[in-house]
Amino acid sequence: MDPSLILDGLNDAQREAVCAPDGANLVLAGAGSGKTRVLIHRIAWDIDVMGASPFSILAVTFTNKAAAEMRGRVENMLNQPVQGMWIGTFHGLCHRLLRQHWKEAALPQGFQIIDSEDQVRYLKRLIRGLELDEAYYPPRQVAGFINHHKEEGRRAAAVPLARDPKYAEWVRIYQTYEDACQRAGIVDFAELLLRAWEMLKSSEPLRAHYQKRFQHILVDEFQDTNSIQYSWLRLLAGGHKNLFVVGDDDQSIYGWRGAKVENILKFERDYPGAKTVRLEQNYRSTGNILKAANAVIDNNDTRLGKNLWTDAGEGEKVRLYAAYNEVDEARYVVDQIQKSVDDNRRRDESAILYRSNAQSRVFEELLISAGMPYRVYGGLRFFERAEIKDALAYLRLMTNRDDDVSFERVVNTPTRGIGNRTVEIIRDIARNNSISMWRAASQAVNNKLLPARAANAVNTFLELIDSMAAERNEDDLEGAVNIVLEYSTLLEHYKSDKSEKAQAKTENLEELLSAARMFEFDEEEGLGELDAFLSHAALEAGEQQGAEWDDCVQLMSLHSAKGLEFPQVFLTGMEEELFPHRNSMSDAGKLEEERRLCYVGMTRAREQLFLSYAESRRLYGQTHPARPSRFIDEITEELRDRVRAAGPARSGIVGYGGAAASAFASPMRKTGVEVANGIKLGSRVRHAKFGDGMVTNYEGSGESARVQVNFEFAGQKWLVLAFANLEVVS
DNA sequence: ATCGTCATAATTTTT
DNA sequence: TTATGACGAT
C-alpha cells in the first residue's frame, strides 16, 4: 500500500506519531491538534502499510460516540468495513470478554448489567436490610465508596481495615453488596472492568490468547483512564508492549471520578524507552484565544508542558462582560447570539457553557422569550427514563428470574396489590436464606408464609412473568417487548391516564418497541437477541432526545463540552466560588482541575470567545455578591476587551422578575420553536376571552397543534391552535 | 395505595 | 429555587 495516502495532509508531528515504530508511544495532543485524526491514521497505517490484520487491533475509547466515530472514520479511510477489529469503550470491551468467558469469570450466562441508578437503589435496600441507618450510610456515598475501591482493583475483602468503626461498616456493606450481586447475577459498571481484569490476571491461557491476538492496542483520552483501566491495558499489552496512547494532561477534568492523570507519567516509567510526541499546532482557534487559554493553564504547576500555537491569524480579542446579575448576563449573551443570527450565522454556531447545570435556567428563559430555539445537553437519556426501565426490568426478569433489582422494580409496578409489607417479608426470606427475591417469593407462596390475599397477588405476579417468558418467541425481540407492554399492563396503565406526563410515557414505551424493531443484532457475541438488547440498553443509554439537525443554540456544562468546538463560545458565570467551584478551592489539586476545565472551555472556541461574570448572582433562591473568577485575571490584559455593562442598572433588568418572569415558571426543554402561523415559543398572543399572554410550550403540529399560554390574568392554559383563534400581538 | 406536606440538599458524568 | 424523598393522613 502507498504510505503517502495515509501521511498526506499531516503535519510533521502528526506524521511522526502515525508512523512511529512499534512499541510504547505516547502522543500528547493539545486541544484541537488533531488527536483523533492521528489515532485513525495510525490504525490505517498499521493495517495498510504495516500489514497488520484488523483482528490484531484493539482500540479503546471512553464513550460509545467516540468509538462509533472512530470505526466510521477508519472504514472511510480504508474504504472498506473493518472486520475483526475491536473498537469500543472500556466497558463495552470488558463486557464482551465477560460474555465470551462467563464461566471463567464465574458469572451466570445470562448476567445483567445495572446502571448507577440501579446500583444506588439496590444498595439502599441492602443497607436497610442490614438494619443500618441510611442517614449514616447514604446509599449514594456508599456506592461511591464501593466504586472507588473497585476502580482501584480492590474487592471488599481487600479493603484495608481502618480503625474507624464506621468505615468498617462501609466495608461490610460492600461485602454484602458483592455477595448479593453475585447471587442475583448482576454486574455494575465498575464490576465489568474489575471482573475482566481479574479474569485476565488469573487465567494464564486467556491472557496469553488475548495478548497474542491484540498486537496493536490504541487508547483515546488516555488522561481519563483510572487505575483499573490502566492495569487492564498493561495486562493486555504485557508481551509486545505495543501501546499507542493519545491524551492531554491539560484536559484532564475527571479526576473526581477516578481518572488518574498520573497514568501519563506512569506510562513513561512503566514503558522505558516509550516515545513521546507532542502535538502543539492547533487547527481550531485563532491566536488570541489560544494565547489566552495558554496564559490561564500556565498557572498550573503540575503539567507536562505544552504550548499551543496556530498559524491562523490573531483574530478577535477575548471579550469580557461584567454583568450586574445573572439575568443581565443572560440578556447580554442572548443579545450577542441574536446579533450573529442577524448576521446570517447559524444558531448552532453558538454555545453557552457553564460550570453547573443549574445555571442554564436563566439562559433558557431568555432564549424562550427571544424566540430562539436551543438545546440543553445533559438530561435523562432514553434508556434511563423510568417507564423504559420498568419495561426493561420485565424483560430482564424474563431472562434472569434472580435479578433482584428488576424484581423490586416491577413487583408492584403497575400496582397489583403487593404492598410494602409483603415485599418486606419476601426480602427477609431472601436474606435469611441467601436466595433471590424470586425464589423467596415462590417459597413464601408455597409455604403459606403470607396472608392469603398477598399470597394470591404474589402468585399472580410470578405466573405473569412465567407466562410472559413462555409466550415469548426466542427470535422475536419486538414481540417480546410487545408481550411485556401488554401483559404487564404498563401501556394500558399510562394510556388510561390523560395527563401530559402519562402521554409522554406512552410515547416513550412505543418508542421502545421501535427501538427493539430497529435493533441490529450481532450474533457473533454468543448472546441471545434479548440479552444483547438489554446489554445494549445498559451500556448505551441512548442519544439525548432532541433533533440534532435542528439549528439550535447549544447549552451545556463545561464537562459536556469537552471534545466539541463552536465558532462562538460564551463562558459564563466566571465567578469565584462558582468557577472555580467553592468545593474545589481549598485543595491545590482540585483547583488545578478547575483551571483545566477553564482551559477546556476556552479552547472550544474557534473565532469568538466571550467570558462573563455577574456582580451579583441569585443561586438557590438567595442573592449573593460575587467576585470575578481568578481565571479572568490570569488572562493577560492585552488579550481581552472589557465590554462595559451599559450604564447603571436599567429598569428592563431590574423589573424583569415580575410578570414576565413568572410566565416562565416551568420552562420546558424543547428544541423546536416555530409552531404554526407565526406563533413561536415566546410569542405574545391575544385570546378573545383570556386576554394577553405568552406562549411557553407547545406540542404537535399543524391542525392538531396545541400551545401552552401563560395569560397575564387567566393563568396557564393549554389551547388547541385550530380553535383558539390566537392573535399574535407585537 | 395514593396524595399531600415537610425537610433537605443542591458541582461536574460516562459506562 | 427546586427537586427529591420520607412520612403521615385519607
PDB file of C-alpha atoms in Angstrom, chain A residues 108 110-112 181 183-186 393-404 406-407 436 438-439 465 530-531 534:
ATOM      1  CA  PRO A 108     -24.096 -16.833  35.167  1.00  0.00           C
ATOM      2  CA  GLY A 110     -27.417 -14.500  31.462  1.00  0.00           C
ATOM      3  CA  PHE A 111     -25.862 -11.916  33.772  1.00  0.00           C
ATOM      4  CA  GLN A 112     -27.344  -8.442  33.575  1.00  0.00           C
ATOM      5  CA  CYS A 181     -24.855  -9.075  43.117  1.00  0.00           C
ATOM      6  CA  ARG A 183     -26.320 -14.219  43.727  1.00  0.00           C
ATOM      7  CA  ALA A 184     -28.578 -12.119  41.564  1.00  0.00           C
ATOM      8  CA  GLY A 185     -26.328 -12.370  38.547  1.00  0.00           C
ATOM      9  CA  ILE A 186     -25.952  -8.646  38.176  1.00  0.00           C
ATOM     10  CA  ALA A 393     -36.968  -4.813  34.138  1.00  0.00           C
ATOM     11  CA  TYR A 394     -39.728  -7.145  32.948  1.00  0.00           C
ATOM     12  CA  LEU A 395     -37.558  -8.228  30.069  1.00  0.00           C
ATOM     13  CA  ARG A 396     -34.696  -8.861  32.413  1.00  0.00           C
ATOM     14  CA  LEU A 397     -36.789 -10.954  34.717  1.00  0.00           C
ATOM     15  CA  MET A 398     -37.858 -12.986  31.749  1.00  0.00           C
ATOM     16  CA  THR A 399     -34.275 -13.950  31.052  1.00  0.00           C
ATOM     17  CA  ASN A 400     -32.983 -13.979  34.629  1.00  0.00           C
ATOM     18  CA  ARG A 401     -35.513 -14.517  37.445  1.00  0.00           C
ATOM     19  CA  ASP A 402     -32.835 -13.942  40.058  1.00  0.00           C
ATOM     20  CA  ASP A 403     -32.310 -10.324  39.074  1.00  0.00           C
ATOM     21  CA  ASP A 404     -33.397  -8.743  42.346  1.00  0.00           C
ATOM     22  CA  SER A 406     -35.561  -5.821  38.428  1.00  0.00           C
ATOM     23  CA  PHE A 407     -37.789  -7.806  40.726  1.00  0.00           C
ATOM     24  CA  SER A 436     -33.031 -14.339  45.275  1.00  0.00           C
ATOM     25  CA  TRP A 438     -37.866 -14.536  43.068  1.00  0.00           C
ATOM     26  CA  ARG A 439     -37.141 -17.786  44.879  1.00  0.00           C
ATOM     27  CA  ILE A 465     -43.603 -13.357  34.457  1.00  0.00           C
ATOM     28  CA  LEU A 530     -32.865 -10.269  24.099  1.00  0.00           C
ATOM     29  CA  ASP A 531     -29.755 -10.349  26.249  1.00  0.00           C
ATOM     30  CA  LEU A 534     -30.629  -5.493  27.346  1.00  0.00           C
TER      31      LEU A 534
END
